[in-house]
Amino acid sequence: AQKITQTQPGMFVQEKEAVTLDCTYDTSDPSYGLFWYKQPSSGEMIFLIYQGSYDQQNATEGRYSLNFQKARKSANLVISASQLGDSAMYFCARPEGNDMRFGAGTRLTVKP
Amino acid sequence: DTEVTQTPKHLVMGMTNKKSLKCEQHMGHRAMYWYKQKAKKPPELMFVYSYEKLSINESVPSRFSPECPNSSLLNLHLHALQPEDSALYLCASSRQNRGFGYTFGSGTRLTVV
């Protein structure tokens, strides 16, 4: 089974600053790209952004962007202009068979 | 309509109770999933339904019994649970091409006492 690695259990960022959350994967299967989800304390898993494995450019979605380095098998999430509401767990994930494999997650805390 | 609705949001049940979790989507997705998530851990797959047929069972104990009455509904029947089954149960749906990702519900927080 592929392994999705998030090396930062917890991150702090000052409000209005940018933060980067790391994610790497270990499979060479190009069938699927990589997803990022946000999970607030309420529990819902909210889709943020997707990077296709064949995409030439980094994905962007509002304040979210991905720093995709295919050779390094990494797709780090960049959140610009952090807001207090960004405090949550962040998971990167990738489909495998019938499953969506998740990394261990990073808990982001935005400080006022 | 781009959401997955789960009910109830919270559930407390005794070890001898029988209860059911419900999940509904109207996005035309033909794959639906149950995930279990313990605190501070990522979600773990329990069941997958594809075109209303159970296509995978990740060796989940028989005290969890899934049901897919139609393409929009997914149930999880609970019976004789243990305290360690307390967790957040997430339902998700997707197109058959999982490159489009999953849409998750807000989950049911289950406490077994």
PDB file of C-alpha atoms in Angstrom, chain A residues 33-107:
ATOM      1  CA  GLY A  33      -3.272  13.081  -8.144  1.00  0.00           C
ATOM      2  CA  LEU A  34      -3.256  14.303  -4.610  1.00  0.00           C
ATOM      3  CA  PHE A  35      -6.019  15.902  -2.543  1.00  0.00           C
ATOM      4  CA  TRP A  36      -5.964  18.177   0.471  1.00  0.00           C
ATOM      5  CA  TYR A  37      -8.790  18.217   3.018  1.00  0.00           C
ATOM      6  CA  LYS A  38      -9.480  20.452   5.996  1.00  0.00           C
ATOM      7  CA  GLN A  39     -11.179  19.055   9.086  1.00  0.00           C
ATOM      8  CA  PRO A  40     -12.375  21.598  11.644  1.00  0.00           C
ATOM      9  CA  SER A  41     -13.287  20.518  15.161  1.00  0.00           C
ATOM     10  CA  SER A  42     -16.867  19.997  13.956  1.00  0.00           C
ATOM     11  CA  GLY A  43     -15.638  16.890  12.138  1.00  0.00           C
ATOM     12  CA  GLU A  44     -16.587  17.501   8.524  1.00  0.00           C
ATOM     13  CA  MET A  45     -13.884  16.685   5.983  1.00  0.00           C
ATOM     14  CA  ILE A  46     -13.819  19.656   3.590  1.00  0.00           C
ATOM     15  CA  PHE A  47     -12.172  19.360   0.166  1.00  0.00           C
ATOM     16  CA  LEU A  48      -9.691  22.187  -0.437  1.00  0.00           C
ATOM     17  CA  ILE A  49      -7.609  21.582  -3.542  1.00  0.00           C
ATOM     18  CA  TYR A  50      -6.469  18.902  -5.968  1.00  0.00           C
ATOM     19  CA  GLN A  51      -3.242  18.437  -7.918  1.00  0.00           C
ATOM     20  CA  GLY A  52      -3.422  16.129 -10.913  1.00  0.00           C
ATOM     21  CA  SER A  53      -0.403  13.942 -11.473  1.00  0.00           C
ATOM     22  CA  TYR A  54      -0.058  15.166 -15.049  1.00  0.00           C
ATOM     23  CA  ASP A  55      -0.698  18.820 -14.310  1.00  0.00           C
ATOM     24  CA  GLN A  56       2.132  21.025 -15.478  1.00  0.00           C
ATOM     25  CA  GLN A  57       1.232  23.948 -13.246  1.00  0.00           C
ATOM     26  CA  ASN A  58       0.705  24.142  -9.505  1.00  0.00           C
ATOM     27  CA  ALA A  59      -2.950  24.084  -8.512  1.00  0.00           C
ATOM     28  CA  THR A  60      -4.418  27.186  -6.913  1.00  0.00           C
ATOM     29  CA  GLU A  61      -7.800  27.790  -5.276  1.00  0.00           C
ATOM     30  CA  GLY A  62      -8.253  31.166  -3.643  1.00  0.00           C
ATOM     31  CA  ARG A  63      -5.844  31.412  -0.697  1.00  0.00           C
ATOM     32  CA  TYR A  64      -4.788  27.787  -1.176  1.00  0.00           C
ATOM     33  CA  SER A  65      -2.046  26.720  -3.541  1.00  0.00           C
ATOM     34  CA  LEU A  66       0.074  23.639  -3.996  1.00  0.00           C
ATOM     35  CA  ASN A  67       3.826  23.474  -4.381  1.00  0.00           C
ATOM     36  CA  PHE A  68       3.944  20.319  -6.497  1.00  0.00           C
ATOM     37  CA  GLN A  69       7.332  18.722  -7.063  1.00  0.00           C
ATOM     38  CA  LYS A  70       6.712  15.563  -9.043  1.00  0.00           C
ATOM     39  CA  ALA A  71      10.278  14.290  -8.918  1.00  0.00           C
ATOM     40  CA  ARG A  72      10.286  14.576  -5.130  1.00  0.00           C
ATOM     41  CA  LYS A  73       6.727  13.170  -4.930  1.00  0.00           C
ATOM     42  CA  SER A  74       5.629  16.064  -2.785  1.00  0.00           C
ATOM     43  CA  ALA A  75       2.600  18.346  -2.905  1.00  0.00           C
ATOM     44  CA  ASN A  76       2.862  20.882  -0.119  1.00  0.00           C
ATOM     45  CA  LEU A  77      -0.126  23.059   0.719  1.00  0.00           C
ATOM     46  CA  VAL A  78       0.456  26.796   0.998  1.00  0.00           C
ATOM     47  CA  ILE A  79      -2.154  28.865   2.794  1.00  0.00           C
ATOM     48  CA  SER A  80      -1.692  32.581   2.254  1.00  0.00           C
ATOM     49  CA  ALA A  81      -3.007  35.362   4.507  1.00  0.00           C
ATOM     50  CA  SER A  82      -3.981  32.959   7.301  1.00  0.00           C
ATOM     51  CA  GLN A  83      -7.258  33.562   9.092  1.00  0.00           C
ATOM     52  CA  LEU A  84      -8.405  32.407  12.522  1.00  0.00           C
ATOM     53  CA  GLY A  85     -10.926  30.145  10.805  1.00  0.00           C
ATOM     54  CA  ASP A  86      -8.069  28.240   9.175  1.00  0.00           C
ATOM     55  CA  SER A  87      -7.302  26.578  12.510  1.00  0.00           C
ATOM     56  CA  ALA A  88      -8.068  22.911  11.866  1.00  0.00           C
ATOM     57  CA  MET A  89      -6.579  19.524  10.983  1.00  0.00           C
ATOM     58  CA  TYR A  90      -5.285  19.280   7.433  1.00  0.00           C
ATOM     59  CA  PHE A  91      -4.967  15.944   5.640  1.00  0.00           C
ATOM     60  CA  CYS A  92      -3.420  15.152   2.302  1.00  0.00           C
ATOM     61  CA  ALA A  93      -4.831  12.075   0.613  1.00  0.00           C
ATOM     62  CA  ARG A  94      -4.578   9.994  -2.523  1.00  0.00           C
ATOM     63  CA  PRO A  95      -6.878   7.326  -3.975  1.00  0.00           C
ATOM     64  CA  GLU A  96      -5.679   3.748  -3.912  1.00  0.00           C
ATOM     65  CA  GLY A  97      -7.986   1.058  -5.214  1.00  0.00           C
ATOM     66  CA  ASN A  98     -11.341   1.623  -3.543  1.00  0.00           C
ATOM     67  CA  ASP A  99      -9.808   3.631  -0.740  1.00  0.00           C
ATOM     68  CA  MET A 100      -8.696   7.215  -0.158  1.00  0.00           C
ATOM     69  CA  ARG A 101      -5.411   6.943   1.735  1.00  0.00           C
ATOM     70  CA  PHE A 102      -4.755   9.742   4.194  1.00  0.00           C
ATOM     71  CA  GLY A 103      -1.619  11.098   5.755  1.00  0.00           C
ATOM     72  CA  ALA A 104      -1.451  11.395   9.534  1.00  0.00           C
ATOM     73  CA  GLY A 105      -2.548  15.013   9.377  1.00  0.00           C
ATOM     74  CA  THR A 106      -1.200  18.362  10.548  1.00  0.00           C
ATOM     75  CA  ARG A 107      -2.965  20.435  13.181  1.00  0.00           C
TER      76      ARG A 107
END
